XYZ file of C-alpha atoms in Angstrom:
522
model
C -43.064 -13.598 -28.697
C -40.835 -13.529 -31.763
C -37.080 -13.755 -31.465
C -36.645 -10.298 -32.980
C -38.960 -8.825 -30.360
C -36.927 -10.472 -27.602
C -33.666 -9.180 -28.992
C -34.981 -5.689 -29.630
C -34.645 -4.397 -25.990
C -31.122 -5.766 -25.792
C -30.136 -4.270 -29.148
C -31.427 -0.887 -28.021
C -28.760 -1.016 -25.277
C -25.949 -1.672 -27.745
C -23.699 0.886 -26.058
C -23.765 -1.076 -22.788
C -23.224 -4.362 -24.593
C -20.293 -2.856 -26.455
C -18.757 -1.584 -23.222
C -19.173 -4.979 -21.534
C -17.703 -6.751 -24.550
C -14.758 -4.366 -24.682
C -13.990 -5.019 -21.014
C -14.583 -8.760 -21.114
C -12.675 -9.462 -24.336
C -9.159 -8.909 -22.876
C -9.918 -11.153 -19.894
C -11.388 -13.939 -22.030
C -8.524 -13.730 -24.518
C -5.927 -13.798 -21.720
C -7.595 -16.810 -20.082
C -7.844 -18.764 -23.349
C -4.250 -17.896 -24.268
C -3.057 -18.967 -20.823
C -4.865 -22.311 -20.942
C -3.634 -22.907 -24.497
C -0.063 -22.208 -23.421
C -0.331 -24.598 -20.438
C -1.882 -27.346 -22.622
C 0.858 -26.891 -25.209
C 3.589 -27.230 -22.588
C 1.821 -29.982 -20.654
C 1.342 -27.940 -17.455
C -2.454 -27.954 -17.223
C -2.637 -30.883 -14.764
C 0.074 -29.326 -12.604
C -1.808 -26.013 -12.596
C -5.060 -27.675 -11.468
C -3.283 -29.679 -8.753
C -1.425 -26.579 -7.519
C -4.661 -24.555 -7.348
C -6.452 -27.261 -5.375
C -3.448 -27.653 -3.054
C -3.256 -23.918 -2.390
C -6.966 -23.766 -1.567
C -6.661 -26.750 0.759
C -3.632 -25.210 2.493
C -5.481 -21.953 3.158
C -8.484 -23.849 4.545
C -6.211 -25.972 6.759
C -4.439 -22.914 8.166
C -7.772 -21.295 9.012
C -9.029 -24.446 10.732
C -5.814 -24.729 12.782
C -6.100 -21.063 13.775
C -9.711 -21.490 14.894
C -8.771 -24.651 16.818
C -5.912 -22.871 18.613
C -8.166 -19.953 19.521
C -10.720 -22.438 20.844
C -8.148 -23.722 23.349
C -7.557 -20.229 24.735
C -9.688 -18.963 27.610
C -11.247 -15.765 26.411
C -12.346 -12.955 28.688
C -15.158 -10.509 28.204
C -14.057 -7.131 26.879
C -13.503 -4.587 29.592
C -14.764 -1.009 29.295
C -11.331 0.352 28.385
C -11.357 -1.865 25.280
C -14.690 -0.528 23.994
C -15.265 2.242 21.526
C -17.094 4.566 23.886
C -15.165 6.543 26.477
C -15.986 5.003 29.833
C -15.441 6.806 33.150
C -12.775 4.883 35.106
C -14.518 5.825 38.378
C -17.575 3.705 37.591
C -18.493 1.045 40.090
C -19.365 -2.576 39.448
C -23.060 -1.781 38.947
C -22.317 0.882 36.310
C -19.832 -1.388 34.504
C -22.304 -4.274 34.540
C -25.067 -2.069 33.112
C -22.800 -0.838 30.339
C -21.595 -4.357 29.455
C -25.219 -5.579 29.277
C -26.013 -2.772 26.846
C -22.827 -3.457 24.906
C -23.744 -7.113 24.398
C -27.150 -6.062 23.047
C -25.472 -3.508 20.761
C -23.028 -6.108 19.416
C -25.897 -8.474 18.609
C -28.011 -5.749 17.002
C -25.256 -4.245 14.856
C -23.858 -7.495 13.483
C -24.936 -6.172 10.066
C -25.347 -2.573 8.867
C -28.748 -1.168 9.847
C -30.893 1.498 8.193
C -30.158 4.730 9.994
C -33.840 5.374 10.669
C -33.903 2.160 12.773
C -31.334 3.489 15.251
C -33.828 5.556 17.248
C -35.923 2.607 18.576
C -32.712 0.655 19.158
C -31.274 3.579 21.159
C -34.457 3.617 23.267
C -34.039 -0.098 23.921
C -30.421 0.523 24.952
C -31.569 3.135 27.476
C -34.236 0.728 28.774
C -31.702 -2.079 29.274
C -29.322 0.276 31.054
C -32.165 1.359 33.348
C -33.027 -2.267 34.132
C -29.379 -3.240 34.778
C -28.888 -0.140 36.951
C -31.715 -1.079 39.284
C -34.000 1.563 37.795
C -36.223 -0.856 35.932
C -39.336 0.758 37.392
C -38.629 3.815 35.287
C -39.693 4.017 31.688
C -37.380 4.763 28.794
C -38.344 8.450 28.823
C -38.989 8.700 32.555
C -36.551 11.522 33.349
C -36.778 15.282 33.468
C -36.234 17.667 30.567
C -32.919 19.000 31.986
C -31.735 15.412 32.424
C -32.710 14.633 28.818
C -30.806 17.689 27.630
C -27.811 16.610 29.694
C -28.013 13.159 28.101
C -28.055 14.673 24.600
C -25.292 17.104 25.519
C -23.016 14.362 26.873
C -23.364 12.246 23.718
C -22.879 15.293 21.474
C -19.774 16.463 23.339
C -18.122 13.064 23.142
C -18.899 12.627 19.466
C -17.745 16.186 18.775
C -14.397 15.445 20.427
C -13.962 12.265 18.382
C -14.856 14.027 15.114
C -12.576 17.012 15.762
C -9.716 14.709 16.697
C -10.026 12.074 13.970
C -11.920 13.513 10.980
C -9.806 15.837 8.801
C -11.205 19.276 7.839
C -14.232 18.704 10.099
C -13.868 22.217 11.546
C -13.361 23.834 8.126
C -16.224 22.504 5.971
C -19.604 24.103 6.647
C -22.886 22.217 6.863
C -24.104 24.236 3.864
C -21.252 22.881 1.762
C -22.048 19.310 2.794
C -25.730 19.851 1.995
C -24.845 21.310 -1.423
C -22.650 18.297 -2.204
C -25.339 15.884 -1.050
C -28.008 17.515 -3.234
C -25.741 17.203 -6.277
C -24.422 13.747 -5.527
C -26.020 12.287 -8.705
C -24.206 14.788 -10.923
C -20.931 14.176 -9.111
C -21.371 10.424 -9.491
C -22.004 10.746 -13.235
C -18.957 12.989 -13.691
C -16.833 10.511 -11.777
C -18.205 7.545 -13.733
C -17.693 9.085 -17.191
C -14.277 10.421 -16.258
C -13.196 7.015 -14.989
C -14.445 5.275 -18.159
C -12.561 7.786 -20.313
C -9.392 7.117 -18.341
C -9.829 3.355 -18.779
C -10.090 3.801 -22.550
C -6.964 5.976 -22.641
C -5.115 3.458 -20.473
C -6.118 0.595 -22.789
C -4.926 2.529 -25.846
C -1.566 3.235 -24.220
C -0.900 -0.320 -23.031
C -3.441 -3.132 -23.250
C -1.620 -5.622 -20.926
C -1.235 -2.964 -18.251
C -4.882 -1.997 -18.620
C -5.969 -5.630 -18.180
C -3.927 -5.960 -14.971
C -5.341 -2.689 -13.623
C -8.889 -3.860 -14.359
C -8.248 -7.053 -12.369
C -6.883 -4.984 -9.473
C -9.925 -2.716 -9.695
C -12.338 -5.639 -9.415
C -10.510 -6.915 -6.323
C -10.283 -3.436 -4.753
C -13.978 -2.798 -5.379
C -14.902 -5.858 -3.363
C -12.589 -4.808 -0.540
C -13.932 -1.242 -0.507
C -17.538 -2.399 -0.260
C -16.521 -4.701 2.595
C -14.720 -1.875 4.415
C -17.679 0.470 3.877
C -20.138 -1.965 5.453
C -17.724 -2.664 8.317
C -17.248 1.054 8.875
C -21.028 1.570 9.014
C -21.335 -1.184 11.604
C -18.564 0.327 13.737
C -20.011 3.846 13.533
C -23.506 2.652 14.482
C -22.107 0.624 17.365
C -20.104 3.641 18.539
C -23.179 5.884 18.529
C -25.214 3.363 20.527
C -22.353 2.791 22.988
C -22.116 6.547 23.598
C -25.861 6.551 24.319
C -25.361 3.632 26.720
C -22.473 5.379 28.516
C -24.480 8.572 28.921
C -27.502 6.581 30.133
C -25.350 4.820 32.749
C -24.245 8.183 34.116
C -27.835 9.448 34.004
C -29.355 6.575 35.995
C -26.427 6.429 38.416
C -26.991 10.077 39.329
C -23.644 11.241 37.945
C -25.067 13.234 35.049
C -25.865 16.407 36.959
C -24.428 19.935 37.086
C -23.252 20.835 40.551
C -22.553 24.378 41.767
C -18.830 23.811 41.394
C -19.299 22.628 37.798
C -21.315 25.740 36.966
C -18.525 27.836 38.462
C -15.974 25.932 36.374
C -18.042 26.589 33.256
C -18.039 30.305 33.983
C -14.286 30.322 34.561
C -13.756 28.328 31.370
C -15.746 30.917 29.415
C -13.599 33.691 30.889
C -10.440 31.793 29.958
C -11.780 31.361 26.419
C -12.396 35.119 26.146
C -8.882 35.815 27.354
C -7.470 33.330 24.857
C -9.258 35.167 22.046
C -7.335 38.370 22.723
C -5.072 39.471 19.873
C -1.692 37.754 20.131
C 1.231 40.077 20.753
C 4.067 40.280 18.247
C 6.784 37.691 18.636
C 10.451 38.773 18.764
C 11.616 40.069 15.413
C 13.980 37.853 13.444
C 16.792 40.013 12.059
C 19.263 37.927 10.056
C 22.845 39.075 9.414
C 24.173 37.433 6.237
C 27.045 37.739 3.788
C 30.150 36.010 2.496
C 32.773 34.290 4.620
C 34.742 36.766 6.785
C 32.654 39.712 5.585
C 32.390 40.965 9.171
C 28.995 39.528 10.119
C 29.984 38.502 13.649
C 31.792 41.813 14.203
C 28.658 43.636 13.058
C 26.558 41.590 15.501
C 28.914 42.537 18.337
C 28.738 46.195 17.329
C 24.933 46.171 17.329
C 24.804 44.306 20.640
C 27.384 46.584 22.256
C 29.192 43.511 23.610
C 31.635 40.899 22.340
C 29.279 37.911 22.308
C 29.785 36.606 18.752
C 33.036 34.777 18.026
C 35.313 36.706 15.669
C 38.372 35.357 13.826
C 40.132 35.525 10.474
C 38.918 32.025 9.580
C 35.185 31.270 9.264
C 33.668 30.881 12.740
C 29.922 30.572 12.040
C 28.959 27.189 10.579
C 25.304 27.313 11.727
C 22.856 30.134 12.563
C 23.472 31.582 16.027
C 20.917 33.696 17.859
C 21.512 36.734 20.105
C 18.666 38.561 21.923
C 18.508 42.381 21.794
C 16.006 45.124 20.960
C 15.557 47.864 18.355
C 13.376 50.884 19.006
C 11.960 49.089 22.071
C 10.948 45.980 20.095
C 12.254 42.609 21.293
C 14.550 41.173 18.622
C 16.597 38.070 17.884
C 19.769 38.697 15.862
C 20.630 35.656 13.717
C 24.291 35.370 12.737
C 24.064 33.292 9.539
C 26.787 30.972 8.139
C 29.163 32.716 5.722
C 28.596 32.031 2.021
C 31.461 30.175 0.352
C 30.137 29.981 -3.217
C 28.502 26.562 -2.909
C 25.008 26.255 -4.332
C 23.813 24.100 -1.438
C 24.806 26.595 1.278
C 23.388 29.516 -0.722
C 20.042 27.709 -0.982
C 20.001 26.958 2.760
C 20.826 30.552 3.697
C 18.278 31.991 1.247
C 15.569 29.704 2.642
C 16.386 30.804 6.188
C 16.410 34.476 5.165
C 12.924 34.053 3.665
C 11.732 33.368 7.236
C 13.405 36.516 8.590
C 11.629 39.806 9.235
C 14.599 42.010 8.306
C 17.915 41.214 6.634
C 21.261 42.948 7.230
C 23.526 42.049 4.322
C 27.208 42.516 5.079
C 29.548 43.258 2.174
C 33.288 43.687 2.567
C 34.406 46.924 0.897
C 37.851 45.649 -0.103
C 36.506 42.414 -1.643
C 35.376 43.142 -5.230
C 34.033 39.608 -5.851
C 30.337 40.227 -5.082
C 28.617 37.792 -7.470
C 27.882 35.463 -4.512
C 26.032 38.307 -2.751
C 24.050 39.222 -5.875
C 23.056 35.608 -6.633
C 21.954 34.838 -3.062
C 19.859 38.001 -2.736
C 18.280 37.174 -6.108
C 17.554 33.648 -4.847
C 15.929 35.109 -1.721
C 13.708 37.344 -3.834
C 12.818 34.367 -6.055
C 11.746 32.292 -3.032
C 9.585 35.090 -1.650
C 8.028 36.039 -5.006
C 7.099 32.380 -5.597
C 4.187 32.891 -3.183
C 2.063 35.983 -3.962
C 1.026 36.159 -0.299
C 4.591 36.634 0.938
C 6.241 39.947 1.772
C 9.917 40.531 1.013
C 11.725 41.369 4.274
C 13.383 44.806 4.306
C 17.106 44.685 3.492
C 19.896 46.872 4.868
C 23.307 46.578 3.178
C 26.205 47.218 5.562
C 29.540 47.879 3.760
C 32.229 46.795 6.236
C 36.005 47.379 6.260
C 35.502 50.760 4.612
C 38.502 52.025 6.627
C 40.825 49.865 4.492
C 40.027 52.062 1.474
C 40.184 55.468 3.198
C 43.694 56.957 3.275
C 44.498 58.674 6.532
C 42.087 56.683 8.686
C 41.301 57.227 11.549
C 40.166 60.824 11.327
C 39.686 63.064 14.342
C 36.182 62.507 15.819
C 35.224 60.504 12.704
C 34.956 63.538 10.416
C 35.970 62.354 6.939
C 38.095 64.424 4.612
C 36.778 65.351 1.185
C 39.001 62.718 -0.411
C 37.788 60.018 2.009
C 34.129 61.004 1.483
C 34.569 60.745 -2.277
C 36.158 57.317 -1.884
C 33.302 56.083 0.340
C 30.748 57.316 -2.210
C 32.535 55.391 -4.977
C 32.587 52.165 -2.931
C 28.887 52.419 -2.037
C 27.982 53.009 -5.691
C 30.117 50.011 -6.761
C 28.395 47.754 -4.182
C 24.950 48.874 -5.351
C 25.885 48.262 -8.973
C 27.365 44.810 -8.290
C 24.350 43.580 -6.290
C 22.047 44.940 -9.011
C 18.922 45.064 -6.826
C 17.872 48.694 -6.232
C 15.180 47.694 -3.717
C 17.722 45.804 -1.606
C 20.512 48.398 -1.861
C 18.281 51.416 -1.173
C 19.488 51.239 2.443
C 23.274 50.960 2.057
C 25.315 52.114 5.049
C 29.170 52.105 5.129
C 30.565 51.176 8.562
C 33.815 50.600 10.383
C 33.616 47.757 12.900
C 37.094 47.962 14.453
C 38.189 50.485 17.046
C 37.511 53.280 16.581
C 34.178 52.231 15.042
C 32.290 54.555 12.722
C 28.714 54.998 11.482
C 27.265 52.279 13.778
C 24.760 54.751 15.215
C 23.566 55.610 11.722
C 23.159 51.887 10.910
C 21.149 51.333 14.092
C 18.986 54.378 13.292
C 18.291 52.984 9.826
C 17.288 49.632 11.366
C 15.014 51.447 13.831
C 13.306 53.224 10.933
C 12.498 49.852 9.332
C 10.971 48.236 12.452
C 7.438 49.017 11.229
C 7.856 47.235 7.850
C 9.652 44.416 9.678
C 6.663 43.947 12.012
C 4.331 43.848 8.992
C 6.585 41.197 7.441
C 6.482 39.177 10.650
C 2.680 39.259 10.865
C 2.445 38.226 7.204
C 4.875 35.352 7.814
C 3.079 34.100 10.926
C -0.307 34.177 9.172
C 1.010 32.098 6.254
C 2.859 29.685 8.544
C -0.323 29.199 10.594
C -2.233 28.149 7.465
C 0.608 25.836 6.406
C 0.770 24.222 9.834
C -3.034 23.787 9.590
C -2.529 21.338 6.729
C -0.050 19.404 8.862
C -2.638 19.366 11.642
C -5.281 17.980 9.267
C -2.864 15.296 8.075
C -2.101 14.310 11.674
C -5.822 14.257 12.419
C -6.430 11.991 9.416
C -3.644 9.707 10.637
C -5.220 9.442 14.082
C -8.568 8.667 12.470
C -6.998 5.977 10.284
C -5.246 4.386 13.248
C -8.512 4.427 15.186
C -10.361 2.806 12.279
C -7.734 0.075 11.923
C -7.899 -0.602 15.673
C -11.686 -0.786 15.460
C -11.490 -3.246 12.555
C -9.108 -5.401 14.602
C -11.504 -5.486 17.532
C -14.381 -6.318 15.180
C -12.478 -9.245 13.659
C -11.583 -10.520 17.148
C -15.256 -10.485 18.109
C -16.147 -12.392 14.930
C -13.533 -15.040 15.729
C -14.919 -15.328 19.258
C -18.403 -15.798 17.785
C -17.106 -18.528 15.439
C -15.446 -20.204 18.407
C -18.702 -20.150 20.369
C -20.615 -21.656 17.440
C -18.097 -24.506 17.204
């Protein structure tokens, strides 16, 4: 064959050759430059000696470690150290049968196996358990159909518990979605491959030295990932076979049976499940009372409670949210007395965040305090937080204008009936508050009140709150639904953490078994 004919197939793949050359060139250039620099400075011999010394030191440490482990008296792993969940009430015969099967499983799964080969191996596991349990006269499939179904059910239940506890999103992704992804795995792999190559080119254009270092890290990480994948396959296959062995032990020992009491428990458990599926009742409403320092929030809480429970003073008395139980229109409620706003951005952000988790807000404004920019800015911040999530509902707001008696000449009036002059003054103050807050939806429910003896308009304020209980309940249900979805992500993260910890523990046990095997060989 001519040389041109030999080169022709390679030249037809010029794009692959170009890609390989582009990736290899930086490494070759860096290596040659490094050796040239060491030769120029006379460090080549030192580099070679240091490399050999480092390799010898690592080998020596490993030999010493193996020698020290060889001097220790090892013990066989007990059932509570195995992957499968073993019943602590097993006797010596059951434990011996399981350990015999576990030794066979460890020998069989030393390397990853094709998944189609697990079925005959599982049958051999059942046979060995039968022999070790004193049931060697029975064949592998020599049990009744209900017993076989119980065996399958026991393995499935245990694996289901492990998957739900340690595999994130296992109860959210449908089998149809997994099948769809599996059928299109080739397309997904190509998209990933081309996207990754494009990113490598962009990274090389931005900074060639950084790209070279990242390529070296990628080569190392690829080797580690393939190692972890094979180890994970071995552990998963061993776990499946150990679950089969545990269920077989219970089958041949006569434990794997449904008694009358167990059937009764199953019926009761189903009834409990039905009761748990009933619609959850509404939680206590969260009604937050907010406003500036000394605006009368605590006095308003006392007026609504009908008792002097909240501390009242001229100086600020509420430095953290305080909760007081009560009810409005027969609905259980928690009144939250919020810290008074002092103009600081940090406190305003904290209060606004807390108000976003309330179901109704009572905003207290002092009538004889014209500086209301703090109130306007905090209410605007609350609306900004809520509107940031389209799913959220803005809690209803009631504006209570306190200390209105300080601006009404002639107060108190007989039986609380205001004069024409006082009524005109109250109307002016309410209009000024609504204009200063500049949020018509928040100030639509503005009620002037007097909180000192004799109090005034408290009944009207309570009636307005009662009229807003329905929207407040809708806000609460909306909040709880969103918080449940948010906490679901935290649950999935915790589940992934448990799975990762379990995998790391399994890897540790696998490495310990390998060291024990090396010790036995020596």
